[in-house]
Short mmCIF file of the C-alpha atoms (twelve columns), coordinates in Angstrom:
data_MODEL
# 
_entry.id   MODEL 
# 
loop_
_atom_site.group_PDB 
_atom_site.id 
_atom_site.type_symbol 
_atom_site.label_atom_id 
_atom_site.label_alt_id 
_atom_site.label_comp_id 
_atom_site.label_asym_id 
_atom_site.label_seq_id 
_atom_site.Cartn_x 
_atom_site.Cartn_y 
_atom_site.Cartn_z 
_atom_site.pdbx_PDB_model_num 
ATOM 1   C CA . TRP A 1   1.886   -2.644  12.329  1 
ATOM 2   C CA . PRO A 2   2.749   -6.031  10.789  1 
ATOM 3   C CA . GLU A 3   1.388   -6.592  7.298   1 
ATOM 4   C CA . GLU A 4   2.955   -9.483  5.368   1 
ATOM 5   C CA . TRP A 5   5.379   -12.304 6.054   1 
ATOM 6   C CA . HIS A 6   8.062   -12.924 3.467   1 
ATOM 7   C CA . PRO A 7   7.630   -16.524 2.197   1 
ATOM 8   C CA . SER A 8   11.002  -17.445 3.741   1 
ATOM 9   C CA . GLY A 9   9.564   -16.757 7.192   1 
ATOM 10  C CA . LYS A 10  12.670  -14.732 8.074   1 
ATOM 11  C CA . TYR A 11  11.244  -11.263 7.367   1 
ATOM 12  C CA . LEU A 12  8.147   -9.255  8.134   1 
ATOM 13  C CA . PHE A 13  6.902   -6.278  6.122   1 
ATOM 14  C CA . CYS A 14  5.490   -3.618  8.456   1 
ATOM 15  C CA . TYR A 15  3.901   -0.168  8.311   1 
ATOM 16  C CA . ILE A 16  5.888   2.247   10.431  1 
ATOM 17  C CA . GLU A 17  4.586   5.658   11.446  1 
ATOM 18  C CA . LYS A 18  6.979   8.505   10.730  1 
ATOM 19  C CA . ALA A 19  8.670   9.696   13.915  1 
ATOM 20  C CA . GLU A 20  8.715   13.392  13.096  1 
ATOM 21  C CA . TYR A 21  5.524   15.420  13.275  1 
ATOM 22  C CA . VAL A 22  5.533   18.217  10.737  1 
ATOM 23  C CA . LYS A 23  3.195   21.198  10.695  1 
ATOM 24  C CA . GLU A 24  0.666   21.303  7.882   1 
ATOM 25  C CA . LYS A 25  -1.736  24.018  6.936   1 
ATOM 26  C CA . GLY A 26  -5.318  22.883  7.455   1 
ATOM 27  C CA . HIS A 27  -4.554  19.683  9.364   1 
ATOM 28  C CA . LYS A 28  -3.299  18.950  12.850  1 
ATOM 29  C CA . ARG A 29  -1.599  15.554  12.930  1 
ATOM 30  C CA . ALA A 30  -2.817  13.024  15.471  1 
ATOM 31  C CA . PRO A 31  -1.668  9.429   16.093  1 
ATOM 32  C CA . ILE A 32  -5.038  8.134   14.856  1 
ATOM 33  C CA . ASP A 33  -4.124  9.393   11.359  1 
ATOM 34  C CA . ALA A 34  -1.582  6.572   11.009  1 
ATOM 35  C CA . ILE A 35  -3.716  3.658   12.184  1 
ATOM 36  C CA . PRO A 36  -3.680  0.615   9.892   1 
ATOM 37  C CA . GLY A 37  -6.326  0.787   7.216   1 
ATOM 38  C CA . TYR A 38  -6.111  4.573   7.212   1 
ATOM 39  C CA . GLY A 39  -2.403  4.939   6.632   1 
ATOM 40  C CA . ALA A 40  -1.327  8.583   6.754   1 
ATOM 41  C CA . TYR A 41  2.274   9.377   7.692   1 
ATOM 42  C CA . THR A 42  3.489   5.800   7.189   1 
ATOM 43  C CA . ASP A 43  6.256   4.038   5.332   1 
ATOM 44  C CA . LEU A 44  6.857   0.391   4.599   1 
ATOM 45  C CA . TRP A 45  9.751   -1.335  6.356   1 
ATOM 46  C CA . LEU A 46  11.216  -4.840  6.275   1 
ATOM 47  C CA . LEU A 47  12.175  -6.355  9.641   1 
ATOM 48  C CA . ARG A 48  14.159  -9.475  10.371  1 
ATOM 49  C CA . THR A 49  12.120  -11.722 12.630  1 
ATOM 50  C CA . ASP A 50  15.129  -12.191 14.933  1 
ATOM 51  C CA . SER A 51  15.085  -8.376  15.485  1 
ATOM 52  C CA . ALA A 52  18.673  -8.088  14.216  1 
ATOM 53  C CA . ALA A 53  17.916  -5.569  11.434  1 
ATOM 54  C CA . ALA A 54  15.245  -3.376  9.856   1 
ATOM 55  C CA . TRP A 55  15.242  -1.519  6.545   1 
ATOM 56  C CA . PRO A 56  12.981  1.224   5.154   1 
ATOM 57  C CA . LEU A 57  11.587  0.278   1.739   1 
ATOM 58  C CA . THR A 58  9.624   3.458   1.001   1 
ATOM 59  C CA . HIS A 59  10.317  7.107   1.759   1 
ATOM 60  C CA . LEU A 60  6.957   8.789   1.262   1 
ATOM 61  C CA . PRO A 61  6.312   12.475  1.934   1 
ATOM 62  C CA . ASN A 62  5.588   13.269  5.584   1 
ATOM 63  C CA . ARG A 63  2.068   14.630  5.107   1 
ATOM 64  C CA . TYR A 64  -1.588  13.793  5.675   1 
ATOM 65  C CA . SER A 65  -2.164  13.013  2.001   1 
ATOM 66  C CA . SER A 66  0.532   10.327  1.939   1 
ATOM 67  C CA . GLY A 67  0.872   6.853   3.423   1 
ATOM 68  C CA . ILE A 68  0.329   3.149   2.931   1 
ATOM 69  C CA . ILE A 69  -2.505  0.723   3.608   1 
ATOM 70  C CA . HIS A 70  -2.952  -2.893  2.568   1 
ATOM 71  C CA . ALA A 71  -0.125  -4.802  0.933   1 
ATOM 72  C CA . ALA A 72  0.640   -8.228  -0.488  1 
ATOM 73  C CA . ILE A 73  3.701   -10.269 -1.348  1 
ATOM 74  C CA . SER A 74  3.720   -12.797 -4.171  1 
ATOM 75  C CA . PRO A 75  3.861   -16.490 -3.231  1 
ATOM 76  C CA . ASP A 76  7.476   -16.741 -4.438  1 
ATOM 77  C CA . GLY A 77  8.549   -13.513 -2.682  1 
ATOM 78  C CA . THR A 78  9.665   -11.721 -5.868  1 
ATOM 79  C CA . LYS A 79  6.855   -9.145  -6.128  1 
ATOM 80  C CA . PHE A 80  5.261   -6.782  -3.642  1 
ATOM 81  C CA . ALA A 81  2.161   -4.609  -3.995  1 
ATOM 82  C CA . TRP A 82  0.700   -1.896  -1.791  1 
ATOM 83  C CA . SER A 83  -2.046  0.702   -1.707  1 
ATOM 84  C CA . GLU A 84  -0.541  4.179   -1.461  1 
ATOM 85  C CA . ARG A 85  -2.475  7.259   -0.409  1 
ATOM 86  C CA . VAL A 86  -2.127  10.113  -2.883  1 
ATOM 87  C CA . ARG A 87  -4.943  12.405  -1.651  1 
ATOM 88  C CA . ALA A 88  -6.145  13.247  1.836   1 
ATOM 89  C CA . PRO A 89  -9.602  12.101  2.953   1 
ATOM 90  C CA . LYS A 90  -12.689 14.127  2.107   1 
ATOM 91  C CA . PHE A 91  -15.141 13.126  4.800   1 
ATOM 92  C CA . THR A 92  -18.171 14.514  2.932   1 
ATOM 93  C CA . ASN A 93  -17.409 12.433  -0.180  1 
ATOM 94  C CA . LYS A 94  -18.547 8.767   -0.062  1 
ATOM 95  C CA . ASN A 95  -15.843 7.806   -2.554  1 
ATOM 96  C CA . LEU A 96  -12.931 9.618   -0.912  1 
ATOM 97  C CA . ALA A 97  -13.886 9.463   2.783   1 
ATOM 98  C CA . ALA A 98  -10.653 7.543   3.479   1 
ATOM 99  C CA . GLY A 99  -8.617  9.352   0.810   1 
ATOM 100 C CA . ALA A 100 -7.518  8.379   -2.702  1 
ATOM 101 C CA . TYR A 101 -5.114  5.483   -3.227  1 
ATOM 102 C CA . VAL A 102 -3.169  4.094   -6.167  1 
ATOM 103 C CA . ILE A 103 -1.862  0.556   -6.454  1 
ATOM 104 C CA . ARG A 104 1.908   0.135   -6.660  1 
ATOM 105 C CA . VAL A 105 3.535   -3.129  -7.726  1 
ATOM 106 C CA . ALA A 106 7.294   -3.681  -7.526  1 
ATOM 107 C CA . ASP A 107 9.915   -6.334  -7.873  1 
ATOM 108 C CA . PHE A 108 11.341  -7.170  -4.455  1 
ATOM 109 C CA . THR A 109 15.097  -7.599  -4.779  1 
ATOM 110 C CA . TRP A 110 18.262  -7.846  -2.703  1 
ATOM 111 C CA . ASP A 111 21.655  -6.386  -3.410  1 
ATOM 112 C CA . THR A 112 23.419  -5.588  -0.188  1 
ATOM 113 C CA . LEU A 113 20.058  -4.302  1.082   1 
ATOM 114 C CA . PRO A 114 16.433  -5.182  0.307   1 
ATOM 115 C CA . LYS A 115 14.686  -2.820  -2.089  1 
ATOM 116 C CA . PHE A 116 11.848  -2.318  -4.528  1 
ATOM 117 C CA . THR A 117 12.678  -1.992  -8.229  1 
ATOM 118 C CA . ASN A 118 10.604  -1.626  -11.400 1 
ATOM 119 C CA . ILE A 119 7.752   0.046   -9.515  1 
ATOM 120 C CA . LYS A 120 4.563   0.291   -11.579 1 
ATOM 121 C CA . THR A 121 1.533   2.384   -10.675 1 
ATOM 122 C CA . TYR A 122 -2.063  1.461   -11.423 1 
ATOM 123 C CA . GLN A 123 -5.059  3.753   -10.989 1 
ATOM 124 C CA . PRO A 124 -8.171  1.753   -11.861 1 
ATOM 125 C CA . GLY A 125 -10.571 3.654   -14.097 1 
ATOM 126 C CA . ASP A 126 -8.124  6.604   -14.098 1 
ATOM 127 C CA . VAL A 127 -10.182 8.153   -11.278 1 
ATOM 128 C CA . SER A 128 -9.422  9.053   -7.678  1 
ATOM 129 C CA . ALA A 129 -10.745 6.237   -5.522  1 
ATOM 130 C CA . LEU A 130 -10.083 3.910   -2.629  1 
ATOM 131 C CA . ASN A 131 -8.078  0.940   -3.989  1 
ATOM 132 C CA . GLU A 132 -7.044  -1.721  -1.481  1 
ATOM 133 C CA . VAL A 133 -4.645  -4.511  -2.433  1 
ATOM 134 C CA . GLU A 134 -5.388  -8.018  -1.168  1 
ATOM 135 C CA . SER A 135 -3.295  -10.786 -2.780  1 
ATOM 136 C CA . PHE A 136 -1.357  -12.108 -5.771  1 
ATOM 137 C CA . SER A 137 -2.399  -15.102 -7.837  1 
ATOM 138 C CA . PRO A 138 -0.166  -18.188 -7.432  1 
ATOM 139 C CA . ASP A 139 1.511   -17.456 -10.810 1 
ATOM 140 C CA . ASN A 140 2.170   -13.723 -10.035 1 
ATOM 141 C CA . LYS A 141 0.132   -12.666 -13.090 1 
ATOM 142 C CA . TRP A 142 -2.910  -11.230 -11.304 1 
ATOM 143 C CA . LEU A 143 -3.514  -9.014  -8.288  1 
ATOM 144 C CA . LEU A 144 -6.743  -9.130  -6.313  1 
ATOM 145 C CA . PHE A 145 -8.027  -5.804  -4.944  1 
ATOM 146 C CA . TYR A 146 -11.210 -4.033  -4.000  1 
ATOM 147 C CA . SER A 147 -12.116 -0.522  -5.002  1 
ATOM 148 C CA . THR A 148 -14.617 2.313   -5.161  1 
ATOM 149 C CA . PHE A 149 -13.548 3.369   -8.660  1 
ATOM 150 C CA . GLU A 150 -16.875 2.261   -10.159 1 
ATOM 151 C CA . SER A 151 -19.231 2.421   -7.167  1 
ATOM 152 C CA . GLY A 152 -18.055 5.789   -5.839  1 
ATOM 153 C CA . ASN A 153 -19.030 4.608   -2.354  1 
ATOM 154 C CA . ILE A 154 -16.697 3.466   0.426   1 
ATOM 155 C CA . ILE A 155 -19.221 0.924   1.709   1 
ATOM 156 C CA . GLN A 156 -19.684 -0.594  -1.750  1 
ATOM 157 C CA . THR A 157 -16.280 -1.931  -2.708  1 
ATOM 158 C CA . PRO A 158 -16.480 -4.746  -5.282  1 
ATOM 159 C CA . ILE A 159 -13.590 -7.148  -5.744  1 
ATOM 160 C CA . TYR A 160 -11.515 -6.949  -8.930  1 
ATOM 161 C CA . ILE A 161 -8.534  -8.678  -10.478 1 
ATOM 162 C CA . LEU A 162 -5.766  -6.714  -12.164 1 
ATOM 163 C CA . ASP A 163 -3.777  -8.295  -15.003 1 
ATOM 164 C CA . LEU A 164 -0.255  -7.156  -14.134 1 
ATOM 165 C CA . GLU A 165 1.017   -7.495  -17.696 1 
ATOM 166 C CA . SER A 166 -1.731  -5.697  -19.614 1 
ATOM 167 C CA . GLY A 167 -3.197  -3.528  -16.833 1 
ATOM 168 C CA . GLY A 168 -6.643  -4.930  -17.650 1 
ATOM 169 C CA . ILE A 169 -9.204  -5.071  -14.851 1 
ATOM 170 C CA . LYS A 170 -12.052 -7.524  -14.357 1 
ATOM 171 C CA . LYS A 171 -14.804 -7.251  -11.747 1 
ATOM 172 C CA . LEU A 172 -15.460 -10.517 -9.907  1 
# 
């Protein structure tokens, strides 16, 4: 599933479903688990748009409680953010019906291969909640996201901005 173009136009960040199906107690994996916006069993990859190469950027655990949804690249291509599932969905809980997600922000760098460095984790309100990344500010200082950390309800997800230096959060 394509997610974000690199500003150069030469690369595409994509969610890729893990190829191997592992057995888990209490959950039978199905392809629907990895659909975009739900995100289980996925990793983030970078693909060249000429199809000449592809690189994995994350190596998350192969389980229902792990995966990626929503991501953003900074306007200058130096930072990347994503929403990472850290708890499986609880369908009877309005706050966690899609699972619990943290926000990860990393520097996007190249040596011989592309990679994420200096990864920081943000958990708004220090509570388990749905947190979905949307975009960076033009100066890379703020990250726009929406969340259930205050509402506790998946259909009430206000928009917030995250100060990437201080970790401060402001509801818009």
